[in-house]
CSV table of C-alpha atoms in Angstrom, one decimal:
chain,number,residue,atom,x,y,z
S,11,UNK,CA,-5.4,-18.2,5.9
S,12,UNK,CA,-9.2,-18.2,6.4
S,13,UNK,CA,-8.7,-18.3,10.2
S,14,UNK,CA,-6.2,-15.5,10.1
S,15,UNK,CA,-8.4,-13.3,7.8
S,16,UNK,CA,-11.3,-13.7,10.2
S,17,UNK,CA,-9.2,-12.9,13.2
S,18,UNK,CA,-8.1,-9.6,11.7
S,19,UNK,CA,-11.5,-8.6,10.4
S,20,UNK,CA,-13.4,-9.6,13.6
S,21,UNK,CA,-10.8,-9.4,16.4
S,22,UNK,CA,-7.1,-8.5,16.3
S,23,UNK,CA,-4.1,-9.9,14.4
S,24,UNK,CA,-0.4,-9.2,14.4
S,25,UNK,CA,2.0,-9.2,11.4
S,26,UNK,CA,5.8,-9.0,11.6
S,27,UNK,CA,6.4,-6.2,9.0
S,28,UNK,CA,10.0,-5.6,9.9
S,29,UNK,CA,11.1,-6.4,6.3
S,30,UNK,CA,9.7,-3.2,4.9
S,31,UNK,CA,12.5,-0.9,3.8
S,32,UNK,CA,13.1,2.2,6.0
S,33,UNK,CA,15.1,5.2,4.9
S,34,UNK,CA,15.9,8.1,7.3
S,35,UNK,CA,15.9,11.4,5.3
S,36,UNK,CA,17.2,14.6,6.7
S,37,UNK,CA,18.2,18.1,5.6
S,38,UNK,CA,16.9,21.6,4.9
S,39,UNK,CA,15.8,20.5,1.4
S,40,UNK,CA,14.2,17.2,2.4
S,41,UNK,CA,10.7,18.4,1.6
S,42,UNK,CA,11.8,19.7,-1.8
S,43,UNK,CA,13.5,16.4,-2.6
S,44,UNK,CA,10.5,14.3,-1.6
S,45,UNK,CA,8.3,16.5,-3.8
S,46,UNK,CA,10.6,15.7,-6.8
S,47,UNK,CA,10.9,12.0,-6.1
S,48,UNK,CA,7.2,11.3,-5.4
S,49,UNK,CA,4.2,12.1,-7.6
S,50,UNK,CA,2.3,13.8,-4.8
S,51,UNK,CA,2.9,16.8,-2.6
S,52,UNK,CA,5.0,17.0,0.6
S,53,UNK,CA,5.5,20.7,1.4
S,54,UNK,CA,2.7,20.9,4.0
S,55,UNK,CA,3.1,17.6,5.7
S,56,UNK,CA,3.3,18.5,9.4
S,57,UNK,CA,5.4,16.8,12.1
S,58,UNK,CA,3.4,13.9,13.5
S,59,UNK,CA,1.6,13.2,10.2
S,60,UNK,CA,2.1,10.4,7.6
S,61,UNK,CA,1.4,10.4,3.9
S,62,UNK,CA,1.2,7.6,1.3
S,63,UNK,CA,3.4,8.2,-1.7
S,64,UNK,CA,3.8,6.9,-5.2
S,65,UNK,CA,7.2,6.8,-6.9
S,66,UNK,CA,7.6,6.7,-10.7
S,67,UNK,CA,10.5,6.1,-13.0
S,68,UNK,CA,11.3,8.8,-15.5
S,69,UNK,CA,9.1,6.8,-17.9
S,70,UNK,CA,6.1,7.6,-15.7
S,71,UNK,CA,5.6,4.0,-14.7
S,72,UNK,CA,5.0,3.2,-11.0
S,73,UNK,CA,8.2,1.7,-9.5
S,74,UNK,CA,7.5,1.8,-5.7
S,75,UNK,CA,5.0,3.0,-3.1
S,76,UNK,CA,4.9,3.4,0.7
S,77,UNK,CA,4.3,5.8,3.5
S,78,UNK,CA,6.6,8.6,4.5
S,79,UNK,CA,6.3,10.2,8.0
S,80,UNK,CA,7.3,13.6,9.1
S,81,UNK,CA,9.4,13.2,12.3
S,82,UNK,CA,10.4,16.9,12.5
S,83,UNK,CA,10.4,19.9,10.2
S,84,UNK,CA,13.4,18.6,8.1
S,85,UNK,CA,13.4,15.0,9.1
S,86,UNK,CA,11.4,12.2,7.5
S,87,UNK,CA,11.2,8.4,7.6
S,88,UNK,CA,10.4,6.7,4.2
S,89,UNK,CA,9.1,3.2,4.0
S,90,UNK,CA,9.5,1.1,0.8
S,91,UNK,CA,8.3,-2.2,-0.4
S,92,UNK,CA,10.5,-5.1,1.0
S,93,UNK,CA,12.1,-6.0,-2.3
S,94,UNK,CA,12.8,-2.4,-3.2
S,95,UNK,CA,14.6,-1.3,0.0
S,96,UNK,CA,18.0,-1.2,-1.6
S,97,UNK,CA,17.0,-0.1,-5.1
S,98,UNK,CA,15.0,2.8,-3.8
S,99,UNK,CA,17.9,4.0,-1.7
S,100,UNK,CA,20.1,3.7,-4.7
S,101,UNK,CA,17.5,5.7,-6.7
S,102,UNK,CA,17.5,8.5,-4.2
S,103,UNK,CA,21.2,8.7,-4.2
S,104,UNK,CA,21.4,8.6,-8.0
S,105,UNK,CA,19.1,11.6,-8.4
S,106,UNK,CA,20.7,13.6,-5.5
S,107,UNK,CA,24.3,13.0,-6.6
S,108,UNK,CA,23.9,13.4,-10.4
S,109,UNK,CA,21.0,15.7,-10.9
S,110,UNK,CA,20.3,17.7,-7.8
S,111,UNK,CA,23.6,18.0,-5.8
S,112,UNK,CA,22.7,21.5,-4.7
S,113,UNK,CA,19.9,20.1,-2.4
S,114,UNK,CA,20.8,19.8,1.3
S,115,UNK,CA,19.5,16.3,2.0
S,116,UNK,CA,21.0,13.0,3.1
S,117,UNK,CA,19.7,9.4,3.3
S,118,UNK,CA,20.5,6.6,5.7
S,119,UNK,CA,19.1,3.0,5.5
S,120,UNK,CA,17.6,2.1,8.9
S,121,UNK,CA,15.7,-1.0,7.7
S,122,UNK,CA,17.6,-3.3,10.1
S,123,UNK,CA,17.5,-0.8,13.0
S,124,UNK,CA,13.7,-1.0,13.6
S,125,UNK,CA,11.4,-4.0,14.2
S,126,UNK,CA,7.9,-3.4,13.1
S,127,UNK,CA,4.8,-5.2,14.5
S,128,UNK,CA,1.5,-4.3,12.9
S,129,UNK,CA,-1.4,-4.7,15.3
S,130,UNK,CA,-4.7,-4.6,13.3
S,131,UNK,CA,-8.3,-5.3,13.8
S,132,UNK,CA,-11.3,-3.9,15.8
S,133,UNK,CA,-9.7,-4.9,19.1
S,134,UNK,CA,-6.3,-3.4,18.3
S,135,UNK,CA,-6.8,-0.2,20.3
S,136,UNK,CA,-8.0,-2.0,23.5
S,137,UNK,CA,-5.0,-4.3,23.4
S,138,UNK,CA,-2.3,-1.7,22.7
S,139,UNK,CA,-3.8,0.6,25.4
S,140,UNK,CA,-2.8,-1.9,28.0
S,141,UNK,CA,0.9,-1.6,27.1
S,142,UNK,CA,1.5,2.0,26.1
S,143,UNK,CA,1.6,5.5,27.5
S,144,UNK,CA,0.5,7.0,24.2
S,145,UNK,CA,-3.0,8.5,24.1
S,146,UNK,CA,-4.8,6.2,21.6
S,147,UNK,CA,-8.1,8.1,21.5
S,148,UNK,CA,-9.4,8.4,18.0
S,149,UNK,CA,-9.4,12.2,18.1
S,150,UNK,CA,-6.0,12.5,19.8
S,151,UNK,CA,-4.4,9.9,17.5
S,152,UNK,CA,-6.0,10.1,14.1
S,153,UNK,CA,-5.6,7.9,11.1
S,154,UNK,CA,-2.3,8.7,9.3
S,155,UNK,CA,-0.8,10.2,12.5
S,156,UNK,CA,2.3,8.9,14.3
S,157,UNK,CA,3.3,9.2,17.9
S,158,UNK,CA,6.4,8.6,20.1
S,159,UNK,CA,6.1,7.0,23.5
S,160,UNK,CA,6.6,3.6,25.1
S,161,UNK,CA,5.2,0.2,24.4
S,162,UNK,CA,5.8,-2.6,26.9
S,163,UNK,CA,8.2,-0.2,28.7
S,164,UNK,CA,10.5,0.5,25.8
S,165,UNK,CA,10.8,3.5,23.5
S,166,UNK,CA,8.6,3.2,20.4
S,167,UNK,CA,7.3,5.0,17.4
S,168,UNK,CA,3.7,4.0,16.7
S,169,UNK,CA,2.1,4.8,13.3
S,170,UNK,CA,-1.7,4.7,12.7
S,171,UNK,CA,-1.6,3.4,9.2
S,172,UNK,CA,-3.4,0.4,7.7
S,173,UNK,CA,-2.7,-2.1,4.9
S,174,UNK,CA,-5.8,-4.1,5.8
S,175,UNK,CA,-8.5,-1.4,5.9
S,176,UNK,CA,-9.0,-2.1,9.6
S,177,UNK,CA,-8.1,-0.1,12.7
S,178,UNK,CA,-4.3,-0.6,12.8
S,179,UNK,CA,-1.2,0.5,14.7
S,180,UNK,CA,2.3,-0.2,13.4
S,181,UNK,CA,4.6,-0.4,16.4
S,182,UNK,CA,8.3,0.3,15.7
S,183,UNK,CA,10.9,-0.4,18.3
S,184,UNK,CA,14.7,-0.8,18.2
S,185,UNK,CA,15.4,-4.3,16.8
S,186,UNK,CA,16.9,-5.7,20.0
S,187,UNK,CA,13.6,-5.0,21.8
S,188,UNK,CA,11.4,-6.8,19.3
S,189,UNK,CA,11.1,-10.2,21.1
S,190,UNK,CA,10.3,-8.5,24.4
S,191,UNK,CA,7.5,-6.4,22.9
S,192,UNK,CA,6.2,-9.4,20.8
S,193,UNK,CA,5.9,-11.5,24.0
S,194,UNK,CA,4.3,-8.7,25.9
S,195,UNK,CA,1.6,-8.2,23.2
S,196,UNK,CA,0.8,-11.9,23.4
S,197,UNK,CA,0.8,-12.0,27.2
S,198,UNK,CA,-2.0,-9.3,27.1
S,199,UNK,CA,-3.5,-10.4,23.8
S,200,UNK,CA,-4.9,-13.8,24.8
S,201,UNK,CA,-8.2,-12.4,26.0
S,202,UNK,CA,-8.6,-10.6,22.7
S,203,UNK,CA,-7.8,-13.7,20.6
S,204,UNK,CA,-4.6,-12.1,19.3
S,205,UNK,CA,-3.6,-14.1,16.2
S,206,UNK,CA,-0.4,-13.9,14.2
S,207,UNK,CA,-0.9,-13.7,10.5
S,208,UNK,CA,1.5,-14.1,7.5
S,209,UNK,CA,2.1,-12.6,4.1
S,210,UNK,CA,-0.5,-14.8,2.3
S,211,UNK,CA,-3.2,-13.5,4.7
S,212,UNK,CA,-1.9,-10.0,4.3
S,213,UNK,CA,-2.2,-10.3,0.5
S,214,UNK,CA,-5.9,-11.3,0.8
S,215,UNK,CA,-6.7,-8.5,3.2
S,216,UNK,CA,-5.0,-5.8,1.2
S,217,UNK,CA,-6.5,-7.0,-2.1
S,218,UNK,CA,-10.0,-6.9,-0.5
S,219,UNK,CA,-9.3,-3.2,-0.1
S,220,UNK,CA,-7.8,-2.7,-3.5
S,221,UNK,CA,-4.4,-1.9,-2.2
S,222,UNK,CA,-1.7,-2.7,-4.7
S,223,UNK,CA,1.5,-4.7,-4.5
S,224,UNK,CA,4.2,-3.1,-6.7
S,225,UNK,CA,5.6,-5.8,-8.9
S,226,UNK,CA,2.4,-7.9,-8.7
S,227,UNK,CA,-0.3,-5.5,-9.7
S,228,UNK,CA,2.2,-3.4,-11.6
S,229,UNK,CA,4.7,-4.7,-14.1
S,230,UNK,CA,6.7,-1.6,-15.3
S,231,UNK,CA,4.0,-0.6,-17.8
S,232,UNK,CA,1.4,0.9,-15.4
S,233,UNK,CA,1.0,4.6,-14.5
S,234,UNK,CA,-0.6,6.0,-11.4
S,235,UNK,CA,-3.7,6.9,-13.5
S,236,UNK,CA,-3.9,3.3,-14.8
S,237,UNK,CA,-4.2,2.3,-11.1
S,238,UNK,CA,-7.0,4.9,-10.5
S,239,UNK,CA,-4.7,6.9,-8.3
S,240,UNK,CA,-5.3,10.3,-9.8
S,241,UNK,CA,-5.5,11.7,-6.3
S,242,UNK,CA,-1.8,10.9,-5.7
S,243,UNK,CA,-0.5,13.0,-8.6
S,244,UNK,CA,0.5,16.7,-8.1
S,245,UNK,CA,0.3,18.0,-11.6
S,246,UNK,CA,0.2,21.5,-10.2
S,247,UNK,CA,3.4,21.3,-8.2
S,248,UNK,CA,5.5,24.3,-9.1
S,249,UNK,CA,8.6,22.3,-10.0
S,250,UNK,CA,9.4,19.2,-12.1
S,251,UNK,CA,9.1,15.8,-10.6
S,252,UNK,CA,10.2,12.4,-11.8
S,253,UNK,CA,7.7,11.0,-14.3
S,254,UNK,CA,5.7,14.3,-14.9
S,255,UNK,CA,6.8,14.8,-18.5
S,256,UNK,CA,6.3,11.1,-19.4
S,257,UNK,CA,2.7,11.2,-18.0
S,258,UNK,CA,1.8,13.9,-20.5
S,259,UNK,CA,2.8,11.8,-23.6
S,260,UNK,CA,0.1,10.8,-25.9
S,261,UNK,CA,0.7,7.1,-25.2
S,262,UNK,CA,0.2,7.5,-21.4
S,263,UNK,CA,-3.0,9.5,-22.1
S,264,UNK,CA,-4.6,6.8,-24.3
S,265,UNK,CA,-8.2,5.8,-23.2
S,266,UNK,CA,-7.7,2.1,-23.9
S,267,UNK,CA,-4.7,1.6,-21.6
S,268,UNK,CA,-4.9,-1.4,-19.3
S,269,UNK,CA,-6.4,-0.2,-16.1
S,270,UNK,CA,-6.7,-1.8,-12.7
S,271,UNK,CA,-10.2,-3.1,-11.9
S,272,UNK,CA,-11.8,-5.7,-9.6
S,273,UNK,CA,-13.2,-8.9,-10.9
S,274,UNK,CA,-16.0,-10.9,-9.2
S,275,UNK,CA,-16.5,-14.4,-10.7
S,276,UNK,CA,-20.1,-15.2,-11.5
S,277,UNK,CA,-19.5,-18.5,-9.7
S,278,UNK,CA,-18.4,-17.5,-6.2
S,279,UNK,CA,-16.6,-20.8,-5.7
S,280,UNK,CA,-14.1,-20.0,-8.5
S,281,UNK,CA,-10.7,-18.5,-7.7
S,282,UNK,CA,-9.4,-17.2,-10.9
S,283,UNK,CA,-5.8,-18.0,-11.8
S,284,UNK,CA,-3.3,-15.3,-11.4
S,285,UNK,CA,-1.9,-14.5,-14.8
S,286,UNK,CA,-5.1,-15.7,-16.6
S,287,UNK,CA,-5.8,-13.9,-19.8
S,288,UNK,CA,-9.0,-11.9,-20.2
S,289,UNK,CA,-11.2,-11.7,-23.3
S,290,UNK,CA,-14.4,-9.7,-24.1
S,291,UNK,CA,-15.8,-12.3,-26.6
S,292,UNK,CA,-15.4,-16.0,-25.5
S,293,UNK,CA,-16.7,-17.1,-29.0
S,294,UNK,CA,-14.1,-15.2,-31.0
S,295,UNK,CA,-12.1,-17.4,-33.3
S,296,UNK,CA,-8.6,-18.3,-32.1
S,297,UNK,CA,-6.4,-16.4,-31.7
S,298,UNK,CA,-8.6,-14.5,-29.3
S,299,UNK,CA,-7.6,-10.8,-28.8
S,300,UNK,CA,-6.4,-10.6,-25.2
S,301,UNK,CA,-7.5,-7.4,-23.3
S,302,UNK,CA,-5.8,-7.9,-20.0
S,303,UNK,CA,-4.8,-10.4,-17.3
S,304,UNK,CA,-5.4,-11.2,-13.6
S,305,UNK,CA,-2.8,-9.7,-11.3
S,306,UNK,CA,-4.0,-10.9,-7.9
S,307,UNK,CA,-6.6,-13.5,-7.0
S,308,UNK,CA,-7.8,-15.1,-3.8
S,309,UNK,CA,-10.7,-16.6,-1.9
S,310,UNK,CA,-12.2,-14.2,0.6
S,311,UNK,CA,-13.8,-15.6,3.8
S,312,UNK,CA,-15.3,-12.2,4.3
S,313,UNK,CA,-17.0,-12.2,0.9
S,314,UNK,CA,-17.4,-16.0,0.9
S,315,UNK,CA,-16.3,-15.8,-2.7
S,316,UNK,CA,-13.3,-15.7,-5.0
S,317,UNK,CA,-12.3,-12.2,-6.1
S,318,UNK,CA,-9.5,-10.7,-8.1
S,319,UNK,CA,-7.7,-7.6,-9.2
S,320,UNK,CA,-6.8,-7.3,-12.9
S,321,UNK,CA,-5.7,-4.9,-15.6
S,322,UNK,CA,-8.2,-4.5,-18.5
S,323,UNK,CA,-8.1,-2.3,-21.5
S,324,UNK,CA,-10.3,0.7,-20.8
S,325,UNK,CA,-11.4,-1.0,-17.6
S,326,UNK,CA,-12.4,2.1,-15.7
S,327,UNK,CA,-15.1,2.7,-18.2
S,328,UNK,CA,-16.4,-0.9,-18.2
S,329,UNK,CA,-17.8,-1.3,-14.7
S,330,UNK,CA,-20.6,-3.9,-14.7
S,331,UNK,CA,-19.5,-5.5,-17.9
S,332,UNK,CA,-18.7,-9.2,-18.2
S,333,UNK,CA,-15.3,-10.6,-19.2
S,334,UNK,CA,-14.2,-14.2,-19.8
S,335,UNK,CA,-11.1,-16.0,-18.7
S,336,UNK,CA,-10.0,-19.3,-20.2
S,337,UNK,CA,-8.2,-21.3,-17.5
S,338,UNK,CA,-6.1,-24.4,-17.1
S,339,UNK,CA,-9.1,-26.5,-16.1
S,340,UNK,CA,-10.3,-26.2,-19.8
S,341,UNK,CA,-13.2,-24.1,-18.8
S,342,UNK,CA,-14.0,-20.4,-19.6
S,343,UNK,CA,-15.1,-18.6,-16.5
S,344,UNK,CA,-17.2,-15.4,-16.6
S,345,UNK,CA,-16.5,-12.5,-14.2
S,346,UNK,CA,-18.0,-9.0,-13.7
S,347,UNK,CA,-15.8,-5.9,-13.8
S,348,UNK,CA,-16.3,-4.1,-10.5
S,349,UNK,CA,-14.4,-1.5,-8.4
S,350,UNK,CA,-11.2,-2.5,-6.6
S,351,UNK,CA,-12.5,-2.1,-3.1
S,352,UNK,CA,-14.5,-5.2,-2.1
S,353,UNK,CA,-14.6,-4.6,1.7
S,354,UNK,CA,-15.6,-1.4,3.4
S,355,UNK,CA,-15.4,0.8,0.3
S,356,UNK,CA,-16.0,4.0,2.2
S,357,UNK,CA,-12.9,3.3,4.4
S,358,UNK,CA,-14.8,3.7,7.7
S,359,UNK,CA,-13.2,0.9,9.6
S,360,UNK,CA,-9.7,2.3,9.6
S,361,UNK,CA,-11.0,5.6,11.0
S,362,UNK,CA,-12.8,4.2,14.1
């Protein structure tokens, strides 16, 4: 994992991301439907552009996230988390068939149709340029754009999106071309030190950037605002969307809700246990009042330290404060509440 993390941050790595759910969405009312399903806005997304979206249940709690790309004016490609590929498709059909049948929109699962290879790292552009006819110049192909062309001589869709915070290109080809493209990338990638990386490394890299995993950093009781994602909520959209009413309830507006924060152990050699309970006062008599728990925790070779994501009551207002975590080793470890972005907080690397 350490070797793979360094390869991505310093050179170029490749991940097989084919398991992500993919739903083809078409129809004259596709934009309207996306605006009702997602918390954020979709009316002005232009063909060739990609947007990150959050999806809530009607209780206002985050149920999935992913990117959706505008392929044409009334044609979109939605990606979902791997485990929610089928549930999200069922969710879309449920709302269309039972609540909004008047909308002209249709959905087709294309998860198995497309193989996805994520090429990411500072050398990603140089390597991909050897195999594609797509103009990869940073101004011609900006972050959150997608382009159609050829990679290794076969038709491809390439998306400039990143789940690592590094320069990245997600190469999508028809599934039966996958092995051919994979081998071609490695044939040209040797000089760049192309390194395959797996999901454990992906988890470290995304957590260093504060990117959530639905179902790990969320548990059915977390709102977009709890995650600090106010920017992904379109309260001023001129029509109702799923979760809007729930997000105005007094309970979801409480200031002491558990909120996503970063934790930096005072001892950099400590990797906090996932699920470890968090307390403000380590000397409090048992039973101690628990104020949160660790959701994701890893060792970062970039930071040369353990680090974690956690949900803490009122955490967004407690930056710089210390919390304490009793762990299975019998010790109580101290950690500082910090922001969730540990690496490149300004996001400059993914825009190079």
